[in-house]
Tab-separated table of C-alpha atoms in Angstrom:
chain	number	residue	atom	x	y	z
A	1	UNK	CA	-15.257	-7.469	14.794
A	2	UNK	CA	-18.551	-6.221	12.939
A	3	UNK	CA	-16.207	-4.250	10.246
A	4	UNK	CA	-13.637	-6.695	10.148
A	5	UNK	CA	-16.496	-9.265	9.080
A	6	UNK	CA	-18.185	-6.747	6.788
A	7	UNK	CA	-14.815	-6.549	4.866
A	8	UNK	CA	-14.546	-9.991	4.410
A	9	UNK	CA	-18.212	-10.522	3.395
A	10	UNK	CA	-17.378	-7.601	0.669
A	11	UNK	CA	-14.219	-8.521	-0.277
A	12	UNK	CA	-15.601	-12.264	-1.157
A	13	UNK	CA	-18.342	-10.818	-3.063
A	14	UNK	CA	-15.951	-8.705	-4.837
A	15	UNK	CA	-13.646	-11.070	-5.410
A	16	UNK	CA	-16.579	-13.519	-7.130
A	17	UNK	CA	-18.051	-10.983	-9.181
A	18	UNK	CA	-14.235	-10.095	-10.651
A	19	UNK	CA	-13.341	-12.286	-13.807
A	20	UNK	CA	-10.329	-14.915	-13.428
A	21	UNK	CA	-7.962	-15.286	-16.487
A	22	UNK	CA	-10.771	-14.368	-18.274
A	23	UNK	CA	-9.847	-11.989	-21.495
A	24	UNK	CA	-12.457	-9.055	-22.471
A	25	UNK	CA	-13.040	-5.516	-23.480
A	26	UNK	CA	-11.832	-2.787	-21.675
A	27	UNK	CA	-14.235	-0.072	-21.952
A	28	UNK	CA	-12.435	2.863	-20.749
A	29	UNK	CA	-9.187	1.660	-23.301
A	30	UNK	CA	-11.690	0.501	-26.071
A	31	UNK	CA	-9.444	-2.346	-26.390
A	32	UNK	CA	-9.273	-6.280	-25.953
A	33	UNK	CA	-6.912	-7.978	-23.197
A	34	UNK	CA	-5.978	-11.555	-22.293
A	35	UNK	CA	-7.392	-10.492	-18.557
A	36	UNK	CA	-9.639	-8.060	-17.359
A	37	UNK	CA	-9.245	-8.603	-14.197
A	38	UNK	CA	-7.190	-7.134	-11.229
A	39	UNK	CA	-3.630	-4.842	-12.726
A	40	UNK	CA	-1.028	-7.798	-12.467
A	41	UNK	CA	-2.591	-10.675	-11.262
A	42	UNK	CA	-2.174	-12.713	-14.421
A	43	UNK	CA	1.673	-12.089	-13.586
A	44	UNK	CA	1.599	-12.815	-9.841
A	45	UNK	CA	-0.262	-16.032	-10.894
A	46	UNK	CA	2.695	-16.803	-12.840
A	47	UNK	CA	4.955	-16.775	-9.776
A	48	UNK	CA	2.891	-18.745	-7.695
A	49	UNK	CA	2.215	-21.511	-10.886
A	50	UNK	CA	6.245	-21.360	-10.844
A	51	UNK	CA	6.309	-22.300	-7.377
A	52	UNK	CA	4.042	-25.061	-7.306
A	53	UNK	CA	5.988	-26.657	-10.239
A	54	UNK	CA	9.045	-27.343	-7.182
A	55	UNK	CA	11.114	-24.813	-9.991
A	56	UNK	CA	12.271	-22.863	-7.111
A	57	UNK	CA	12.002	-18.553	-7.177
A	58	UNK	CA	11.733	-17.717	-10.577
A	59	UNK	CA	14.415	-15.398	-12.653
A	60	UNK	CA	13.115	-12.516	-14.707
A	61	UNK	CA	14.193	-12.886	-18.039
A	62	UNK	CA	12.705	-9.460	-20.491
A	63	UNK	CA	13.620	-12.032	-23.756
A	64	UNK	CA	11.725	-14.385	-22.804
A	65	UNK	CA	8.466	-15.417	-24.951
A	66	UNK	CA	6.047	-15.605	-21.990
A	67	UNK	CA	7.753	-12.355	-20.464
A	68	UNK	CA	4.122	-10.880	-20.290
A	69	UNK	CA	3.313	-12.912	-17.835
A	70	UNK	CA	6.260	-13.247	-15.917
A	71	UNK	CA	7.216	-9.545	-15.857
A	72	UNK	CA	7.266	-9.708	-11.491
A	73	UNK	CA	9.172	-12.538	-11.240
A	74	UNK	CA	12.044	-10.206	-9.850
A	75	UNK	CA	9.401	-9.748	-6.806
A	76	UNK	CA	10.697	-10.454	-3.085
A	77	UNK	CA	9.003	-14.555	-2.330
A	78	UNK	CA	7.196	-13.925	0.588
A	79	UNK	CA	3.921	-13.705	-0.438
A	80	UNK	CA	4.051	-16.045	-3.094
A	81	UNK	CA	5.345	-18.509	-0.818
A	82	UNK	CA	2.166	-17.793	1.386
A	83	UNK	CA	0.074	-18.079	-1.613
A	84	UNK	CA	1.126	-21.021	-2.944
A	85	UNK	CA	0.966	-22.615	0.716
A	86	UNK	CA	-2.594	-21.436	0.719
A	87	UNK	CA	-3.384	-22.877	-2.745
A	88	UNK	CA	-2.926	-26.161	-1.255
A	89	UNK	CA	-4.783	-25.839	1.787
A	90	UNK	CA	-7.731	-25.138	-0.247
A	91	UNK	CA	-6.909	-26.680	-3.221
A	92	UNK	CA	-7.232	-24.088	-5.823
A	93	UNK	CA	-5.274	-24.412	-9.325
A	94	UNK	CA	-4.074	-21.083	-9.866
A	95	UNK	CA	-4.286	-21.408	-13.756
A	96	UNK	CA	-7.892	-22.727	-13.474
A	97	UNK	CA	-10.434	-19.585	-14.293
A	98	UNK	CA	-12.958	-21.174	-11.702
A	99	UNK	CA	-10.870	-21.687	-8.992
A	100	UNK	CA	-9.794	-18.176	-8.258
A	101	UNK	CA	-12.327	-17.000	-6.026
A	102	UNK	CA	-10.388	-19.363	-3.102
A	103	UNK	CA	-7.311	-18.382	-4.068
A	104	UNK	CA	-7.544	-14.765	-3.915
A	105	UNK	CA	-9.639	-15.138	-0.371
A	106	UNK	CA	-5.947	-15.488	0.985
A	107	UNK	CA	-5.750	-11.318	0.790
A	108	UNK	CA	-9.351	-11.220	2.478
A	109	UNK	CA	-7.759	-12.656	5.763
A	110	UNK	CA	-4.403	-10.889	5.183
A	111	UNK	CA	-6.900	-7.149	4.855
A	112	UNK	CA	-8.412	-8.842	7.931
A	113	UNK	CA	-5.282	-8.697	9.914
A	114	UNK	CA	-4.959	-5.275	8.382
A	115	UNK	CA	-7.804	-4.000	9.850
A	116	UNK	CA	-6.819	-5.586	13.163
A	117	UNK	CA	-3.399	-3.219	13.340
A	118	UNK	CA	-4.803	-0.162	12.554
A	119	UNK	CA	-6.978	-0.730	15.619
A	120	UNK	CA	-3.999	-1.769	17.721
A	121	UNK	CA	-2.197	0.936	16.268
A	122	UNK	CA	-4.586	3.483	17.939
A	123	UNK	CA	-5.405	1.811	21.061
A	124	UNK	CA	-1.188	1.424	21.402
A	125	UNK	CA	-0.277	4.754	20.618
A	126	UNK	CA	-3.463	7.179	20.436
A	127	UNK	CA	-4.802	5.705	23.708
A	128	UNK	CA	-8.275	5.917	21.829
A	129	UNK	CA	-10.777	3.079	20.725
A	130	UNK	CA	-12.737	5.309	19.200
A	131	UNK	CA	-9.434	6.210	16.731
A	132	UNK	CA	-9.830	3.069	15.974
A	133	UNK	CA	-13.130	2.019	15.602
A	134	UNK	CA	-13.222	5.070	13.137
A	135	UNK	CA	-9.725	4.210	11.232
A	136	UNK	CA	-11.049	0.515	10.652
A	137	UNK	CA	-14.550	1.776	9.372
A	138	UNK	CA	-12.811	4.115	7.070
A	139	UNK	CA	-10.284	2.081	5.648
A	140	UNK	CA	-12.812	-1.129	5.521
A	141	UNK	CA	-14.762	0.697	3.463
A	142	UNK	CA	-12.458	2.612	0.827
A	143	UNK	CA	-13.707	0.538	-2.334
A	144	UNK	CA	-10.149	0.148	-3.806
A	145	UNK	CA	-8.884	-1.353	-0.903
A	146	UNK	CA	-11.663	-3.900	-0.820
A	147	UNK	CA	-10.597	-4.323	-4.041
A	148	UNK	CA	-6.835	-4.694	-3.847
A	149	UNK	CA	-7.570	-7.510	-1.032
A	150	UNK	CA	-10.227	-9.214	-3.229
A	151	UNK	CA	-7.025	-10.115	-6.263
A	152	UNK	CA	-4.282	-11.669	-6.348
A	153	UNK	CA	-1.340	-9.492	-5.129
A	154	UNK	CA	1.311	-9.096	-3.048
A	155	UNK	CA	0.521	-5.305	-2.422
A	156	UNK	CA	-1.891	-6.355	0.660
A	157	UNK	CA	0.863	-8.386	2.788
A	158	UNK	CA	3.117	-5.201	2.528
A	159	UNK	CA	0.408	-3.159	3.650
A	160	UNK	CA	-0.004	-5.269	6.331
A	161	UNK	CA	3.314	-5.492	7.355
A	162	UNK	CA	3.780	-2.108	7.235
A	163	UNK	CA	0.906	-1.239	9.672
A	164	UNK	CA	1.627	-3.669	12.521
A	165	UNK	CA	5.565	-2.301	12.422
A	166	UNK	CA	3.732	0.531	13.106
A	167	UNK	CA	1.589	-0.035	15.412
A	168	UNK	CA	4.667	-1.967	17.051
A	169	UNK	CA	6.842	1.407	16.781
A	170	UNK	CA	3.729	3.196	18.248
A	171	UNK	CA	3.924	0.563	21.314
A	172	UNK	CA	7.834	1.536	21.860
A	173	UNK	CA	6.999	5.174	21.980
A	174	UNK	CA	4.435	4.547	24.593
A	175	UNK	CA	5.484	1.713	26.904
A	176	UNK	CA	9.331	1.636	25.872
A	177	UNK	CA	11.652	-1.453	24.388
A	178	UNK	CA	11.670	-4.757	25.704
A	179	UNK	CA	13.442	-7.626	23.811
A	180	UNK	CA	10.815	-9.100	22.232
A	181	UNK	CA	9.324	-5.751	21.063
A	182	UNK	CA	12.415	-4.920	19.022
A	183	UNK	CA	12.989	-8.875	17.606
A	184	UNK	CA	8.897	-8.731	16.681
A	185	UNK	CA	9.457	-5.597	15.170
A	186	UNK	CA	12.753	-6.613	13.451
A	187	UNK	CA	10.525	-9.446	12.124
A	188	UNK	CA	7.118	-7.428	10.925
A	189	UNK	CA	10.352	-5.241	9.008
A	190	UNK	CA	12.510	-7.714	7.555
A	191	UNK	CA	9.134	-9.432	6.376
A	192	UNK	CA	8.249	-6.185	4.607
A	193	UNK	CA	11.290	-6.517	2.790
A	194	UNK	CA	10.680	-9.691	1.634
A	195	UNK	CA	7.159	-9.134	0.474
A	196	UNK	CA	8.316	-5.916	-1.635
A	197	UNK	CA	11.549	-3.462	-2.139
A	198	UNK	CA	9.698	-0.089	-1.262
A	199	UNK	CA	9.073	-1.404	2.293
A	200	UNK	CA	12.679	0.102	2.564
A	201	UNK	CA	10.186	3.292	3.659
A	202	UNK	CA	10.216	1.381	7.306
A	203	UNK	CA	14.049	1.276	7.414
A	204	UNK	CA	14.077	5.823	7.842
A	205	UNK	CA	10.992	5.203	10.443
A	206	UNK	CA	12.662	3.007	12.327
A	207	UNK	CA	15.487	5.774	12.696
A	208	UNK	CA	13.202	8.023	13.463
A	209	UNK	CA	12.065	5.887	16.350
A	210	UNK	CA	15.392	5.349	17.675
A	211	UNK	CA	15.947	9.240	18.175
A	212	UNK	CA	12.864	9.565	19.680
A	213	UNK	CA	13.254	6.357	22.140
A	214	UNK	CA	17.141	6.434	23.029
A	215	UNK	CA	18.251	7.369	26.308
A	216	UNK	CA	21.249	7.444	27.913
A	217	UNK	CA	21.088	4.930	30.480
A	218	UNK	CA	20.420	2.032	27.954
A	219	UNK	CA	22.776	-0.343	27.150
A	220	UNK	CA	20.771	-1.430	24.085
A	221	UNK	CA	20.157	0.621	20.931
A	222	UNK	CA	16.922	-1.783	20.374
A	223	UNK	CA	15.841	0.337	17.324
A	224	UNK	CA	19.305	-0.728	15.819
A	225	UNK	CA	18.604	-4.041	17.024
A	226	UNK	CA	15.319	-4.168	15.044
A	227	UNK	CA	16.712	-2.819	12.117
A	228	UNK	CA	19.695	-5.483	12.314
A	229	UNK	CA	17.398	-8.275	12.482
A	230	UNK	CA	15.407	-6.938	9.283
A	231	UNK	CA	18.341	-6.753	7.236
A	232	UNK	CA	19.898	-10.146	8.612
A	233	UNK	CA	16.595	-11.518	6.996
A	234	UNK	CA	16.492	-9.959	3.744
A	235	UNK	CA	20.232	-10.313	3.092
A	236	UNK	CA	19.949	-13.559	0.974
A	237	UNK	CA	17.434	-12.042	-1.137
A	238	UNK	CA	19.293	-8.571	-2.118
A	239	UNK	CA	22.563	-11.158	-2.436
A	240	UNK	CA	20.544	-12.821	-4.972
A	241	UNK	CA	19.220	-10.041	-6.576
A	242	UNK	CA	23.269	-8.578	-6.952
A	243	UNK	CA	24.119	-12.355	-8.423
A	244	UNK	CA	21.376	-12.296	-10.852
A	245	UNK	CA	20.569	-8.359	-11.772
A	246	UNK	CA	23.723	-6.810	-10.679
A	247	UNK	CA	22.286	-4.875	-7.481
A	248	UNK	CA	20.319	-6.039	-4.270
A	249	UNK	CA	17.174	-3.823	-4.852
A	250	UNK	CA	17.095	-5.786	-8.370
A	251	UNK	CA	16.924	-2.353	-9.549
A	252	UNK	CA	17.998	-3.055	-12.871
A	253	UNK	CA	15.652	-5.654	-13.386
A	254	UNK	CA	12.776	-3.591	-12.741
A	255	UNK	CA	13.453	-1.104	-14.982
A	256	UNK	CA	13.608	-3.787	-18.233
A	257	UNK	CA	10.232	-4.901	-16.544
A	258	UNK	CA	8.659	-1.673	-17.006
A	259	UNK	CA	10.302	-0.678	-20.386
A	260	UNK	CA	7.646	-1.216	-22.420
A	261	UNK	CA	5.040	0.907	-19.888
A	262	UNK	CA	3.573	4.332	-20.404
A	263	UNK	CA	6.290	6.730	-20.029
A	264	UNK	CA	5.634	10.127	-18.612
A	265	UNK	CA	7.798	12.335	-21.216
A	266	UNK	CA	5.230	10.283	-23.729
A	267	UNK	CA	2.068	11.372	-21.946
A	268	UNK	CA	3.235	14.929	-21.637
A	269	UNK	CA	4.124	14.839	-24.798
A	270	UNK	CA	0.719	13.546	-25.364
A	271	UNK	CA	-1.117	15.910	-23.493
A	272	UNK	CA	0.745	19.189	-25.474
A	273	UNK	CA	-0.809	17.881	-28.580
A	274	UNK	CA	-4.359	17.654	-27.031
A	275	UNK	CA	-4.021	21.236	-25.884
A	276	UNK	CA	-2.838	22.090	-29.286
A	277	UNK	CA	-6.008	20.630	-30.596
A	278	UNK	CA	-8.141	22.916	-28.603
A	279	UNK	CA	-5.896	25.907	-29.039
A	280	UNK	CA	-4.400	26.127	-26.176
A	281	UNK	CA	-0.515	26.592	-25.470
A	282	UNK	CA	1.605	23.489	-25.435
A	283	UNK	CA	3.732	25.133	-22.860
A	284	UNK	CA	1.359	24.276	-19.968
A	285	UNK	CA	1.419	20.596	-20.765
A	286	UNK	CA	3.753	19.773	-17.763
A	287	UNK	CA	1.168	21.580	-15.441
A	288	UNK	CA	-1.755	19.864	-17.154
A	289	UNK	CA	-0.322	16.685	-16.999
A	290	UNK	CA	0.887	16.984	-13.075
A	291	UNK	CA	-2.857	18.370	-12.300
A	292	UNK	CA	-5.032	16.979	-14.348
A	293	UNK	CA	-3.391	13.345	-15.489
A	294	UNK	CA	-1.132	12.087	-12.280
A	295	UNK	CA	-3.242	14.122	-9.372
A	296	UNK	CA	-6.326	13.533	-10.749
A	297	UNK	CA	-5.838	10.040	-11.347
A	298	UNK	CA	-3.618	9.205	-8.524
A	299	UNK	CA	-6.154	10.415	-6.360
A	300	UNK	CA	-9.527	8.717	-8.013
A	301	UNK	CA	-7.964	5.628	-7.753
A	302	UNK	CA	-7.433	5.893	-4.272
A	303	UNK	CA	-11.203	5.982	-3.776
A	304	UNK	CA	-11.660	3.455	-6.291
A	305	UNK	CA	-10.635	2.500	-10.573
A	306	UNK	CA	-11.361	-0.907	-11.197
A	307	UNK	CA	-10.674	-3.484	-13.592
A	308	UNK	CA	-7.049	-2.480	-15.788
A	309	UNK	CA	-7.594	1.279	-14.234
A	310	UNK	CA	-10.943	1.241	-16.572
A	311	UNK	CA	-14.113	1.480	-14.954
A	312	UNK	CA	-14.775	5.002	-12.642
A	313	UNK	CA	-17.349	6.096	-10.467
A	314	UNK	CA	-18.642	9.746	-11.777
A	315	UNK	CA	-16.814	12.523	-11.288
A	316	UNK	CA	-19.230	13.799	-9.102
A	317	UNK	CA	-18.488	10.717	-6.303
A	318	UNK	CA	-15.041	11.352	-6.771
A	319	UNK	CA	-14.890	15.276	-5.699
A	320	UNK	CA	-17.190	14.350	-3.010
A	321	UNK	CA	-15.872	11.992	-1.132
A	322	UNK	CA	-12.064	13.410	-1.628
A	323	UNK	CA	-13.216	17.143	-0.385
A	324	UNK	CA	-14.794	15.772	2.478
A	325	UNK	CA	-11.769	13.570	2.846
A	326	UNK	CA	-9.538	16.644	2.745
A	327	UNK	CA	-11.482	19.338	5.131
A	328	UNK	CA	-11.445	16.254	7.630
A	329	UNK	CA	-7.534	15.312	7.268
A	330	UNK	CA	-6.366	18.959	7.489
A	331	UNK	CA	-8.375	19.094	10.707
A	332	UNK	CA	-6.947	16.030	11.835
A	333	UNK	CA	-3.466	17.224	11.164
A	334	UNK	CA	-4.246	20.661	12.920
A	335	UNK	CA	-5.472	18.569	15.938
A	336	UNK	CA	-1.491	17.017	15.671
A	337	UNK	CA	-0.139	20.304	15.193
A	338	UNK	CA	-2.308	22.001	18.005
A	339	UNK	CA	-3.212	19.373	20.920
A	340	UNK	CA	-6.515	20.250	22.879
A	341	UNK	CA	-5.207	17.582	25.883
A	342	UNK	CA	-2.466	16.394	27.424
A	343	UNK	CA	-3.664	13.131	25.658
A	344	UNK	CA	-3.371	14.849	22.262
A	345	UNK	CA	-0.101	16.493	22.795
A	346	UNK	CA	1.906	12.915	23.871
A	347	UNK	CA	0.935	11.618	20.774
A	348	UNK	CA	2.810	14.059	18.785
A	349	UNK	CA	6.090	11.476	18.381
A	350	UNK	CA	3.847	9.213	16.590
A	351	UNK	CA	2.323	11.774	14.503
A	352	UNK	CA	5.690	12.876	13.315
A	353	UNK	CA	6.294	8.934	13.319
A	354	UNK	CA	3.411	8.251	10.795
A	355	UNK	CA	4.129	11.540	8.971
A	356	UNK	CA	7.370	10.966	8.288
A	357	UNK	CA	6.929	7.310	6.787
A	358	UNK	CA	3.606	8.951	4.893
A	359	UNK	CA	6.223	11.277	3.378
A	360	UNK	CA	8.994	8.895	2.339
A	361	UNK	CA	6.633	6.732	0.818
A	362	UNK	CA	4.675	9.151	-1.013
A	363	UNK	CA	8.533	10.196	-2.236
A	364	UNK	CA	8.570	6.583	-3.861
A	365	UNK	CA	5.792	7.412	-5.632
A	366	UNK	CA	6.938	10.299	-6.799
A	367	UNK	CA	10.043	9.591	-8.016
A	368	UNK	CA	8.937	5.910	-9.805
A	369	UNK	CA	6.123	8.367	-11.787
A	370	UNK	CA	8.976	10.658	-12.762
A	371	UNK	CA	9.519	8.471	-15.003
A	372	UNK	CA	6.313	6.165	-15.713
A	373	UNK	CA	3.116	7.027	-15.770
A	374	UNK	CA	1.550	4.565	-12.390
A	375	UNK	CA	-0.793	7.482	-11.271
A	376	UNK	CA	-1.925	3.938	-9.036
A	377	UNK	CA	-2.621	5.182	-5.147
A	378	UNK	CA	-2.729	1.304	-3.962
A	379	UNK	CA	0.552	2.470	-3.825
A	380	UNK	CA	0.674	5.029	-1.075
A	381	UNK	CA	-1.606	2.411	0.530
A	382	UNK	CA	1.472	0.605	3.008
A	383	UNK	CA	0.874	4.122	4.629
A	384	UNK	CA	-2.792	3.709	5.053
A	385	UNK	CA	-2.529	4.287	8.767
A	386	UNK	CA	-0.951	7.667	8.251
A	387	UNK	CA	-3.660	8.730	5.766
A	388	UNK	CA	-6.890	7.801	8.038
A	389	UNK	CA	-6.034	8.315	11.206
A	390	UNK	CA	-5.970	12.171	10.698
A	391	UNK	CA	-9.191	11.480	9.348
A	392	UNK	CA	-10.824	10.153	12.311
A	393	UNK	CA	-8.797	12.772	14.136
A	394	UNK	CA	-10.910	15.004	12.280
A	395	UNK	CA	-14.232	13.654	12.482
A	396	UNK	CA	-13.803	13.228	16.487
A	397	UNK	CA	-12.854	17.361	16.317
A	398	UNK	CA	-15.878	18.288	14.501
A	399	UNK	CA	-18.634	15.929	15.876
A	400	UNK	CA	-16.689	14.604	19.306
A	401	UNK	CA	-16.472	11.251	20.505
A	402	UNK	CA	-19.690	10.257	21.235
A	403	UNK	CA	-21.457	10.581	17.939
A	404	UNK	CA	-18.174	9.897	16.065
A	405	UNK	CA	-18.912	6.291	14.645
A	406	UNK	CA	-22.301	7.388	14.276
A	407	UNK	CA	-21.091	10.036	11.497
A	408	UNK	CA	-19.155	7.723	9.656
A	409	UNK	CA	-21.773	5.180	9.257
């Protein structure tokens, strides 16, 4: 309760310090924007504003004149239907710069709930509090994902999403299916896939689950059954996405969205001109670029970039934290891998479980920076859960249960 209250106190003084539809200077760019603040939001704004108008979803149009800032209106409703239902319970104008500090509070409650699986997630399948006490201090207290949850964006109700289907899929391991396990489950999924297309990731888990849960003498596949009910609810959307873009990811769409971003042939391209300019061989610019542009940046901003990806902590923060991150998460993993207790060694399902989703999202972001250059780690964040928990797993294997908390704060 302490952390989850923390958060919110955080994420609202976040949230007021961050400029609304305000235009600026961005200091790592050296150049002047219509918004500096949150990556997007002047976009997701757009959707909600299009909403509230009683226009209906909007249609993505790349000719259009205000395309700028309508570039994610091929995004799944869900959370701009939330939104705009929030707007009006606390009456906040969306295109009125003073009046986004309430509106954005509406991912403060939804990084609450957050917070809330990842405990349930731990108590359900790790059979440990402290797991969780320790995954909800970690996560509550990454800056970027105060950050995400103090903007405008529908990146926090995936996350979300994602970790109570987990924690939900951890529950079925344990305890086995009941009815309404698999139709809540089927729910927390097919909501996923209305709040965003790479939620998909949850689809392969829930496979996963159903090899590890099936048994002979049940009549009911209720992993199927879950999985049913999540595609039952997304259907219209991907039907509408076929009638208007001409595939039910919207696919197409998204890739006239993003044609004017950074490319990554341009930024290696890029980078074997730099090393040219200090003498070194050009032939090393893939390795440079993979290392020292993507990794590098992929993995400060999962500690924290602000603003438009423009304002750092020092280098020095960044090695730091993400060693110490490291050491702990490989002994977490080894803990999965090599189970002191009996406790340890029936969790190994859901490590695999949380492993395996880990791994097909961080294959998303892969192969969508094959191509762009969205070195952005908010976007590894729907697997949150999979990321800290071998953390705490770590930090209860070197300092024990006991003093656990204690080491964190």
């Amino acid at each position: 309760v302490v952390s989850c209250l923390v958060f919110f106190v955080l994420c609202y003084a976040y949230n007021s310090a961050t400029p609304y539809l305000t235009g600026g200077r961005l200091l790592y760019q050296r150049t002047t924007v219509a918004d500096i603040g949150a990556p997007d939001e002047r976009a997701h704004i757009s959707y909600i504003e299009h909403l509230l108008a009683g226009k209906g979803l909007p249609i993505m149009n790349p000719k259009a004149e205000d395309f700028g800032r309508t570039y994610q209106s091929h995004q799944p409703p869900l959370y701009y239907v939330l939104a705009a239902g929030w707007s009006k319970v606390v009456q906040a104008n969306p295109i009125d710069s003073g009046q986004g500090t309430r509106l954005r509070l509406l991912n403060a409650c939804i990084g609450v709930a957050t917070l809330v699986g990842l405990f349930s997630l731990c108590t359900w399948g790790f059979r440990s509090q402290f797991l969780g006490y320790l995954t909800v201090i970690l996560t509550s207290c990454t800056p970027m994902f105060l950050a995400l949850h103090a903007a405008i964006s529908n990146d926090p109700l995936l996350i979300c999403l994602c970790t109570w289907s987990m924690a939900l899929m951890a529950k079925a391991l344990r305890e086995g299916w009941t009815p309404r396990r698999a139709v809540g489950l089927g729910l927390l999924v097919g909501g996923a896939l209305i709040t965003k297309t790479s939620a998909f990731a949850l689809v392969p888990a829930l496979f996963l689950l159903f090899m590890f849960t099936r048994k002979k003498e049940d009549k009911v596949p209720w992993a199927l059954v879950s999985v049913g009910i999540a595609i039952f609810i997304v259907l219209p959307i991907w039907m509408r996405n076929t009638s208007l873009y001409g595939d039910a990811f919207g696919l197409k769409a998204f890739k006239e969205a993003f044609a004017g971003s950074a490319q990554r042939a341009d930024l290696v391209a890029m980078v074997a001109q730099m090393r040219e300019s200090k003498g070194l061989s050009p032939e090393g610019a893939q390795t440079d670029y993979w290392v020292n542009w993507f990794g590098w940046w992929t993995a400060r901003s999962y500690v924290g970039v602000f603003s438009q990806m423009d304002i750092f902590f020092s280098d020095l923060v960044y090695r730091v934290l993400l060693g110490l991150a490291g050491v702990l998460g490989l002994a977490g993993l080894f803990s999965w891998w090599k189970p002191r207790d009996e406790t340890e060694k029936e969790s190994r399902p859901l490590a695999w479980l949380l492993v395996t989703f880990f791994a097909i999202v961080a294959l998303q972001f892969l192969q969508f920076n094959l191509t762009y250059f969205q070195a952005q780690a908010r976007y590894l964040y729907p697997a949150v859960a999979a990321i800290n928990i071998p953390i705490a797993f770590g930090i209860r294997r070197f300092v024990g249960e006991k003093t656990a908390v204690l080491f964190v704060l």
